[in-house]
GROMACS .gro file of N, CA and C in nm:
model
  417
    1MET      N    1  -0.234   3.108   2.782
    1MET     CA    2  -0.275   3.021   2.664
    1MET      C    3  -0.428   3.021   2.653
    2ASP      N    4  -0.476   3.018   2.535
    2ASP     CA    5  -0.621   3.021   2.505
    2ASP      C    6  -0.652   2.897   2.414
    3ILE      N    7  -0.758   2.831   2.438
    3ILE     CA    8  -0.801   2.724   2.346
    3ILE      C    9  -0.935   2.765   2.291
    4ARG      N   10  -0.951   2.759   2.162
    4ARG     CA   11  -1.070   2.808   2.085
    4ARG      C   12  -1.097   2.715   1.966
    5SER      N   13  -1.211   2.731   1.908
    5SER     CA   14  -1.240   2.659   1.782
    5SER      C   15  -1.159   2.715   1.671
    6PHE      N   16  -1.116   2.623   1.582
    6PHE     CA   17  -1.044   2.660   1.459
    6PHE      C   18  -1.133   2.748   1.371
    7GLN      N   19  -1.073   2.841   1.305
    7GLN     CA   20  -1.138   2.918   1.197
    7GLN      C   21  -1.057   2.902   1.066
    8MET      N   22  -1.118   2.916   0.956
    8MET     CA   23  -1.047   2.904   0.831
    8MET      C   24  -0.924   3.001   0.821
    9THR      N   25  -0.933   3.112   0.884
    9THR     CA   26  -0.821   3.205   0.884
    9THR      C   27  -0.698   3.146   0.960
   10ASP      N   28  -0.719   3.030   1.022
   10ASP     CA   29  -0.605   2.959   1.089
   10ASP      C   30  -0.538   2.855   0.999
   11TYR      N   31  -0.596   2.831   0.890
   11TYR     CA   32  -0.565   2.715   0.801
   11TYR      C   33  -0.408   2.708   0.776
   12GLU      N   34  -0.356   2.818   0.724
   12GLU     CA   35  -0.210   2.811   0.684
   12GLU      C   36  -0.118   2.791   0.815
   13ALA      N   37  -0.161   2.860   0.921
   13ALA     CA   38  -0.083   2.841   1.045
   13ALA      C   39  -0.091   2.704   1.098
   14VAL      N   40  -0.203   2.643   1.087
   14VAL     CA   41  -0.217   2.498   1.133
   14VAL      C   42  -0.139   2.401   1.048
   15VAL      N   43  -0.142   2.428   0.917
   15VAL     CA   44  -0.066   2.335   0.831
   15VAL      C   45   0.087   2.350   0.859
   16GLU      N   46   0.130   2.470   0.880
   16GLU     CA   47   0.267   2.496   0.911
   16GLU      C   48   0.302   2.430   1.048
   17LEU      N   49   0.208   2.437   1.147
   17LEU     CA   50   0.232   2.374   1.273
   17LEU      C   51   0.244   2.223   1.255
   18TRP      N   52   0.155   2.160   1.182
   18TRP     CA   53   0.158   2.019   1.157
   18TRP      C   54   0.292   1.976   1.101
   19MET      N   55   0.340   2.052   1.007
   19MET     CA   56   0.471   2.016   0.944
   19MET      C   57   0.586   2.038   1.046
   20ARG      N   58   0.582   2.145   1.122
   20ARG     CA   59   0.687   2.165   1.225
   20ARG      C   60   0.692   2.055   1.334
   21ALA      N   61   0.567   1.991   1.353
   21ALA     CA   62   0.555   1.892   1.457
   21ALA      C   63   0.574   1.749   1.395
   22GLY      N   64   0.612   1.744   1.267
   22GLY     CA   65   0.638   1.619   1.204
   22GLY      C   66   0.525   1.547   1.141
   23LEU      N   67   0.405   1.611   1.134
   23LEU     CA   68   0.296   1.545   1.062
   23LEU      C   69   0.293   1.587   0.919
   24THR      N   70   0.249   1.497   0.829
   24THR     CA   71   0.247   1.526   0.693
   24THR      C   72   0.100   1.537   0.657
   25PRO      N   73   0.053   1.660   0.609
   25PRO     CA   74  -0.081   1.673   0.568
   25PRO      C   75  -0.112   1.585   0.444
   26SER      N   76  -0.230   1.530   0.437
   26SER     CA   77  -0.276   1.443   0.337
   26SER      C   78  -0.378   1.519   0.248
   27PRO      N   79  -0.425   1.458   0.138
   27PRO     CA   80  -0.521   1.518   0.055
   27PRO      C   81  -0.647   1.554   0.140
   28SER      N   82  -0.683   1.477   0.245
   28SER     CA   83  -0.801   1.507   0.321
   28SER      C   84  -0.778   1.629   0.412
   29ASP      N   85  -0.661   1.686   0.409
   29ASP     CA   86  -0.637   1.808   0.484
   29ASP      C   87  -0.630   1.930   0.402
   30SER      N   88  -0.674   1.923   0.276
   30SER     CA   89  -0.676   2.037   0.190
   30SER      C   90  -0.773   2.145   0.247
   31ARG      N   91  -0.764   2.271   0.197
   31ARG     CA   92  -0.848   2.372   0.239
   31ARG      C   93  -0.996   2.335   0.216
   32GLU      N   94  -1.026   2.277   0.098
   32GLU     CA   95  -1.160   2.238   0.064
   32GLU      C   96  -1.211   2.131   0.154
   33ALA      N   97  -1.128   2.033   0.188
   33ALA     CA   98  -1.168   1.925   0.275
   33ALA      C   99  -1.198   1.976   0.418
   34ILE      N  100  -1.111   2.066   0.462
   34ILE     CA  101  -1.129   2.119   0.599
   34ILE      C  102  -1.263   2.207   0.605
   35GLU      N  103  -1.283   2.286   0.497
   35GLU     CA  104  -1.415   2.356   0.492
   35GLU      C  105  -1.534   2.259   0.499
   36LYS      N  106  -1.519   2.152   0.434
   36LYS     CA  107  -1.631   2.055   0.436
   36LYS      C  108  -1.642   1.989   0.582
   37LYS      N  109  -1.532   1.960   0.637
   37LYS     CA  110  -1.535   1.906   0.776
   37LYS      C  111  -1.601   2.010   0.876
   38LEU      N  112  -1.574   2.136   0.859
   38LEU     CA  113  -1.628   2.234   0.947
   38LEU      C  114  -1.785   2.247   0.931
   39GLN      N  115  -1.839   2.203   0.820
   39GLN     CA  116  -1.983   2.204   0.810
   39GLN      C  117  -2.054   2.106   0.895
   40ARG      N  118  -1.980   2.005   0.936
   40ARG     CA  119  -2.029   1.897   1.017
   40ARG      C  120  -2.022   1.928   1.170
   41ASP      N  121  -1.900   1.956   1.214
   41ASP     CA  122  -1.882   1.974   1.365
   41ASP      C  123  -1.762   2.070   1.387
   42PRO      N  124  -1.789   2.197   1.360
   42PRO     CA  125  -1.671   2.292   1.371
   42PRO      C  126  -1.622   2.309   1.508
   43GLU      N  127  -1.708   2.279   1.610
   43GLU     CA  128  -1.662   2.293   1.752
   43GLU      C  129  -1.557   2.190   1.790
   44LEU      N  130  -1.534   2.093   1.709
   44LEU     CA  131  -1.442   1.981   1.743
   44LEU      C  132  -1.299   1.995   1.681
   45PHE      N  133  -1.273   2.107   1.615
   45PHE     CA  134  -1.139   2.133   1.566
   45PHE      C  135  -1.092   2.256   1.649
   46LEU      N  136  -0.988   2.225   1.729
   46LEU     CA  137  -0.941   2.319   1.830
   46LEU      C  138  -0.804   2.375   1.800
   47VAL      N  139  -0.772   2.492   1.835
   47VAL     CA  140  -0.642   2.552   1.826
   47VAL      C  141  -0.601   2.613   1.971
   48ALA      N  142  -0.479   2.604   2.003
   48ALA     CA  143  -0.427   2.672   2.115
   48ALA      C  144  -0.340   2.787   2.077
   49THR      N  145  -0.360   2.904   2.135
   49THR     CA  146  -0.284   3.022   2.099
   49THR      C  147  -0.225   3.082   2.226
   50GLU      N  148  -0.109   3.145   2.203
   50GLU     CA  149  -0.049   3.227   2.311
   50GLU      C  150   0.003   3.351   2.251
   51GLN      N  151  -0.040   3.459   2.299
   51GLN     CA  152  -0.003   3.591   2.243
   51GLN      C  153  -0.018   3.595   2.092
   52ASP      N  154  -0.132   3.552   2.046
   52ASP     CA  155  -0.169   3.554   1.900
   52ASP      C  156  -0.084   3.460   1.818
   53GLN      N  157  -0.010   3.366   1.878
   53GLN     CA  158   0.073   3.277   1.807
   53GLN      C  159   0.005   3.136   1.825
   54LEU      N  160  -0.018   3.069   1.709
   54LEU     CA  161  -0.078   2.936   1.718
   54LEU      C  162   0.028   2.839   1.758
   55ILE      N  163   0.002   2.773   1.873
   55ILE     CA  164   0.103   2.674   1.930
   55ILE      C  165   0.054   2.534   1.940
   56GLY      N  166  -0.070   2.511   1.907
   56GLY     CA  167  -0.121   2.371   1.917
   56GLY      C  168  -0.248   2.359   1.841
   57ALA      N  169  -0.284   2.239   1.807
   57ALA     CA  170  -0.406   2.210   1.735
   57ALA      C  171  -0.445   2.066   1.749
   58VAL      N  172  -0.570   2.032   1.744
   58VAL     CA  173  -0.624   1.903   1.736
   58VAL      C  174  -0.754   1.902   1.656
   59MET      N  175  -0.769   1.809   1.577
   59MET     CA  176  -0.900   1.794   1.497
   59MET      C  177  -0.973   1.676   1.542
   60GLY      N  178  -1.097   1.701   1.585
   60GLY     CA  179  -1.184   1.590   1.636
   60GLY      C  180  -1.298   1.587   1.535
   61ALA      N  181  -1.358   1.466   1.531
   61ALA     CA  182  -1.480   1.451   1.444
   61ALA      C  183  -1.575   1.351   1.511
   62PHE      N  184  -1.700   1.371   1.497
   62PHE     CA  185  -1.804   1.282   1.560
   62PHE      C  186  -1.898   1.242   1.449
   63ASP      N  187  -1.913   1.108   1.429
   63ASP     CA  188  -2.000   1.058   1.327
   63ASP      C  189  -2.142   1.021   1.375
   64GLY      N  190  -2.166   1.057   1.502
   64GLY     CA  191  -2.294   1.018   1.563
   64GLY      C  192  -2.284   0.887   1.643
   65ARG      N  193  -2.175   0.822   1.634
   65ARG     CA  194  -2.154   0.699   1.708
   65ARG      C  195  -2.026   0.703   1.780
   66ARG      N  196  -1.918   0.736   1.715
   66ARG     CA  197  -1.780   0.743   1.769
   66ARG      C  198  -1.717   0.875   1.741
   67GLY      N  199  -1.628   0.909   1.829
   67GLY     CA  200  -1.547   1.030   1.803
   67GLY      C  201  -1.410   0.991   1.759
   68TRP      N  202  -1.349   1.070   1.678
   68TRP     CA  203  -1.217   1.038   1.626
   68TRP      C  204  -1.130   1.165   1.649
   69VAL      N  205  -1.002   1.137   1.680
   69VAL     CA  206  -0.907   1.237   1.703
   69VAL      C  207  -0.800   1.235   1.588
   70TYR      N  208  -0.778   1.349   1.531
   70TYR     CA  209  -0.682   1.354   1.421
   70TYR      C  210  -0.580   1.468   1.448
   71HIS      N  211  -0.458   1.446   1.414
   71HIS     CA  212  -0.356   1.548   1.400
   71HIS      C  213  -0.345   1.633   1.525
   72LEU      N  214  -0.325   1.576   1.645
   72LEU     CA  215  -0.284   1.653   1.757
   72LEU      C  216  -0.137   1.693   1.737
   73ALA      N  217  -0.119   1.823   1.747
   73ALA     CA  218   0.017   1.881   1.723
   73ALA      C  219   0.040   1.996   1.814
   74VAL      N  220   0.162   1.994   1.871
   74VAL     CA  221   0.208   2.111   1.956
   74VAL      C  222   0.338   2.154   1.895
   75ASP      N  223   0.358   2.289   1.886
   75ASP     CA  224   0.478   2.342   1.836
   75ASP      C  225   0.593   2.276   1.918
   76PRO      N  226   0.700   2.227   1.844
   76PRO     CA  227   0.808   2.167   1.916
   76PRO      C  228   0.870   2.254   2.024
   77GLN      N  229   0.874   2.382   2.015
   77GLN     CA  230   0.933   2.469   2.114
   77GLN      C  231   0.842   2.482   2.234
   78CYS      N  232   0.715   2.436   2.222
   78CYS     CA  233   0.621   2.447   2.340
   78CYS      C  234   0.585   2.309   2.388
   79GLN      N  235   0.642   2.205   2.343
   79GLN     CA  236   0.611   2.064   2.399
   79GLN      C  237   0.659   2.052   2.538
   80GLY      N  238   0.589   1.969   2.611
   80GLY     CA  239   0.627   1.950   2.755
   80GLY      C  240   0.562   2.047   2.847
   81LYS      N  241   0.475   2.134   2.793
   81LYS     CA  242   0.405   2.233   2.881
   81LYS      C  243   0.255   2.205   2.902
   82GLN      N  244   0.216   2.077   2.880
   82GLN     CA  245   0.081   2.039   2.900
   82GLN      C  246  -0.018   2.089   2.794
   83ILE      N  247   0.029   2.142   2.683
   83ILE     CA  248  -0.063   2.195   2.587
   83ILE      C  249  -0.143   2.087   2.518
   84GLY      N  250  -0.075   1.978   2.488
   84GLY     CA  251  -0.139   1.862   2.422
   84GLY      C  252  -0.243   1.805   2.513
   85ARG      N  253  -0.215   1.789   2.641
   85ARG     CA  254  -0.303   1.741   2.740
   85ARG      C  255  -0.430   1.835   2.746
   86LEU      N  256  -0.410   1.964   2.752
   86LEU     CA  257  -0.520   2.056   2.763
   86LEU      C  258  -0.607   2.054   2.644
   87LEU      N  259  -0.547   2.046   2.521
   87LEU     CA  260  -0.626   2.035   2.398
   87LEU      C  261  -0.706   1.907   2.401
   88MET      N  262  -0.654   1.795   2.444
   88MET     CA  263  -0.726   1.676   2.446
   88MET      C  264  -0.837   1.674   2.555
   89ASN      N  265  -0.811   1.739   2.668
   89ASN     CA  266  -0.914   1.751   2.770
   89ASN      C  267  -1.030   1.831   2.718
   90GLU      N  268  -0.999   1.942   2.651
   90GLU     CA  269  -1.111   2.025   2.590
   90GLU      C  270  -1.191   1.945   2.487
   91LEU      N  271  -1.117   1.881   2.401
   91LEU     CA  272  -1.179   1.801   2.291
   91LEU      C  273  -1.269   1.697   2.353
   92GLU      N  274  -1.220   1.624   2.462
   92GLU     CA  275  -1.304   1.525   2.526
   92GLU      C  276  -1.435   1.582   2.581
   93GLU      N  277  -1.424   1.700   2.647
   93GLU     CA  278  -1.544   1.770   2.701
   93GLU      C  279  -1.636   1.805   2.591
   94ARG      N  280  -1.581   1.857   2.479
   94ARG     CA  281  -1.674   1.885   2.365
   94ARG      C  282  -1.738   1.763   2.301
   95MET      N  283  -1.658   1.652   2.293
   95MET     CA  284  -1.714   1.525   2.245
   95MET      C  285  -1.830   1.480   2.336
   96ARG      N  286  -1.805   1.484   2.461
   96ARG     CA  287  -1.913   1.444   2.561
   96ARG      C  288  -2.033   1.531   2.538
   97ALA      N  289  -2.012   1.659   2.517
   97ALA     CA  290  -2.131   1.746   2.499
   97ALA      C  291  -2.219   1.717   2.374
   98VAL      N  292  -2.159   1.660   2.274
   98VAL     CA  293  -2.236   1.621   2.155
   98VAL      C  294  -2.280   1.479   2.160
   99GLY      N  295  -2.263   1.408   2.275
   99GLY     CA  296  -2.319   1.278   2.291
   99GLY      C  297  -2.222   1.165   2.259
  100CYS      N  298  -2.098   1.191   2.238
  100CYS     CA  299  -2.004   1.085   2.208
  100CYS      C  300  -1.970   1.004   2.336
  101ASP      N  301  -1.977   0.872   2.315
  101ASP     CA  302  -1.938   0.781   2.429
  101ASP      C  303  -1.800   0.726   2.424
  102LYS      N  304  -1.741   0.722   2.304
  102LYS     CA  305  -1.601   0.667   2.288
  102LYS      C  306  -1.525   0.744   2.185
  103MET      N  307  -1.407   0.780   2.224
  103MET     CA  308  -1.314   0.846   2.126
  103MET      C  309  -1.210   0.744   2.078
  104ASN      N  310  -1.181   0.750   1.950
  104ASN     CA  311  -1.083   0.669   1.888
  104ASN      C  312  -0.970   0.751   1.826
  105LEU      N  313  -0.850   0.694   1.817
  105LEU     CA  314  -0.743   0.761   1.745
  105LEU      C  315  -0.649   0.656   1.693
  106LEU      N  316  -0.564   0.692   1.603
  106LEU     CA  317  -0.474   0.604   1.537
  106LEU      C  318  -0.334   0.653   1.567
  107VAL      N  319  -0.246   0.567   1.603
  107VAL     CA  320  -0.104   0.602   1.632
  107VAL      C  321  -0.017   0.502   1.548
  108ALA      N  322   0.079   0.555   1.471
  108ALA     CA  323   0.170   0.471   1.402
  108ALA      C  324   0.248   0.379   1.496
  109GLN      N  325   0.268   0.257   1.460
  109GLN     CA  326   0.329   0.164   1.553
  109GLN      C  327   0.466   0.203   1.599
  110ASP      N  328   0.536   0.276   1.524
  110ASP     CA  329   0.675   0.315   1.558
  110ASP      C  330   0.674   0.443   1.638
  111ASN      N  331   0.562   0.505   1.658
  111ASN     CA  332   0.553   0.632   1.732
  111ASN      C  333   0.532   0.604   1.886
  112VAL      N  334   0.631   0.540   1.946
  112VAL     CA  335   0.616   0.498   2.091
  112VAL      C  336   0.591   0.618   2.181
  113ARG      N  337   0.661   0.728   2.157
  113ARG     CA  338   0.647   0.845   2.246
  113ARG      C  339   0.500   0.893   2.253
  114VAL      N  340   0.436   0.906   2.136
  114VAL     CA  341   0.305   0.949   2.125
  114VAL      C  342   0.203   0.852   2.186
  115GLY      N  343   0.233   0.717   2.166
  115GLY     CA  344   0.153   0.614   2.224
  115GLY      C  345   0.149   0.633   2.376
  116ALA      N  346   0.264   0.651   2.438
  116ALA     CA  347   0.274   0.665   2.583
  116ALA      C  348   0.196   0.790   2.632
  117PHE      N  349   0.199   0.895   2.556
  117PHE     CA  350   0.126   1.020   2.585
  117PHE      C  351  -0.018   0.986   2.597
  118TYR      N  352  -0.078   0.921   2.491
  118TYR     CA  353  -0.221   0.887   2.488
  118TYR      C  354  -0.255   0.793   2.600
  119GLN      N  355  -0.170   0.700   2.635
  119GLN     CA  356  -0.192   0.602   2.742
  119GLN      C  357  -0.209   0.685   2.876
  120LYS      N  358  -0.132   0.784   2.892
  120LYS     CA  359  -0.143   0.866   3.014
  120LYS      C  360  -0.281   0.940   3.028
  121LEU      N  361  -0.339   0.961   2.906
  121LEU     CA  362  -0.469   1.026   2.901
  121LEU      C  363  -0.583   0.925   2.913
  122GLY      N  364  -0.552   0.797   2.932
  122GLY     CA  365  -0.653   0.696   2.956
  122GLY      C  366  -0.693   0.615   2.827
  123PHE      N  367  -0.622   0.642   2.715
  123PHE     CA  368  -0.655   0.566   2.598
  123PHE      C  369  -0.581   0.425   2.609
  124THR      N  370  -0.651   0.320   2.556
  124THR     CA  371  -0.593   0.188   2.562
  124THR      C  372  -0.586   0.134   2.422
  125ARG      N  373  -0.491   0.045   2.408
  125ARG     CA  374  -0.473  -0.012   2.269
  125ARG      C  375  -0.580  -0.117   2.241
  126ASP      N  376  -0.646  -0.110   2.126
  126ASP     CA  377  -0.741  -0.202   2.085
  126ASP      C  378  -0.673  -0.300   1.989
  127ASP      N  379  -0.714  -0.424   1.989
  127ASP     CA  380  -0.648  -0.527   1.900
  127ASP      C  381  -0.725  -0.525   1.767
  128VAL      N  382  -0.692  -0.423   1.686
  128VAL     CA  383  -0.747  -0.411   1.556
  128VAL      C  384  -0.636  -0.368   1.457
  129PHE      N  385  -0.662  -0.382   1.336
  129PHE     CA  386  -0.563  -0.318   1.239
  129PHE      C  387  -0.643  -0.224   1.149
  130PHE      N  388  -0.577  -0.128   1.102
  130PHE     CA  389  -0.634  -0.023   1.019
  130PHE      C  390  -0.630  -0.054   0.870
  131MET      N  391  -0.737  -0.027   0.798
  131MET     CA  392  -0.742  -0.041   0.659
  131MET      C  393  -0.802   0.083   0.601
  132GLY      N  394  -0.763   0.126   0.485
  132GLY     CA  395  -0.824   0.243   0.427
  132GLY      C  396  -0.822   0.231   0.276
  133LYS      N  397  -0.900   0.307   0.210
  133LYS     CA  398  -0.912   0.313   0.063
  133LYS      C  399  -0.943   0.452   0.022
  134TRP      N  400  -0.865   0.518  -0.048
  134TRP     CA  401  -0.896   0.648  -0.103
  134TRP      C  402  -0.995   0.628  -0.220
  135ILE      N  403  -1.114   0.686  -0.208
  135ILE     CA  404  -1.210   0.676  -0.313
  135ILE      C  405  -1.225   0.804  -0.388
  136ASN      N  406  -1.172   0.907  -0.340
  136ASN     CA  407  -1.181   1.036  -0.408
  136ASN      C  408  -1.067   1.123  -0.352
  137ARG      N  409  -0.964   1.139  -0.426
  137ARG     CA  410  -0.848   1.217  -0.374
  137ARG      C  411  -0.876   1.363  -0.412
  138LEU      N  412  -0.867   1.444  -0.311
  138LEU     CA  413  -0.879   1.590  -0.337
  138LEU      C  414  -0.743   1.645  -0.366
  139SER      N  415  -0.734   1.742  -0.458
  139SER     CA  416  -0.602   1.793  -0.492
  139SER      C  417  -0.571   1.914  -0.413
   0.00000   0.00000   0.00000
């Protein structure tokens, strides 16, 4: 298995992976939005491949103060093989390299299995609630 930075040629394969893994891409996951994200911190969007097959991905972002983790996904046929853990470890190293002191992520309350996974990686639950507002929906 190889972990490397995402490239736009991976876009369709990553979207297909997200959907196979049960994630629903949002307007902020459009091709145009991802190209915009890559202008800021391309080294924080990672993919895992095995024999030229894309089997995992995680998108990280750093705003200069906090790091964020988005869309960790592993092909359902490859889950349980430490791929998610390896992707997160590499993302953490890359976050540290850009000066990030704290990584944040969001987990749906009913996604108990994923919450347990992140707890094993050292993430703890913060007593906050999430709010959002779409101010410009990309199509």
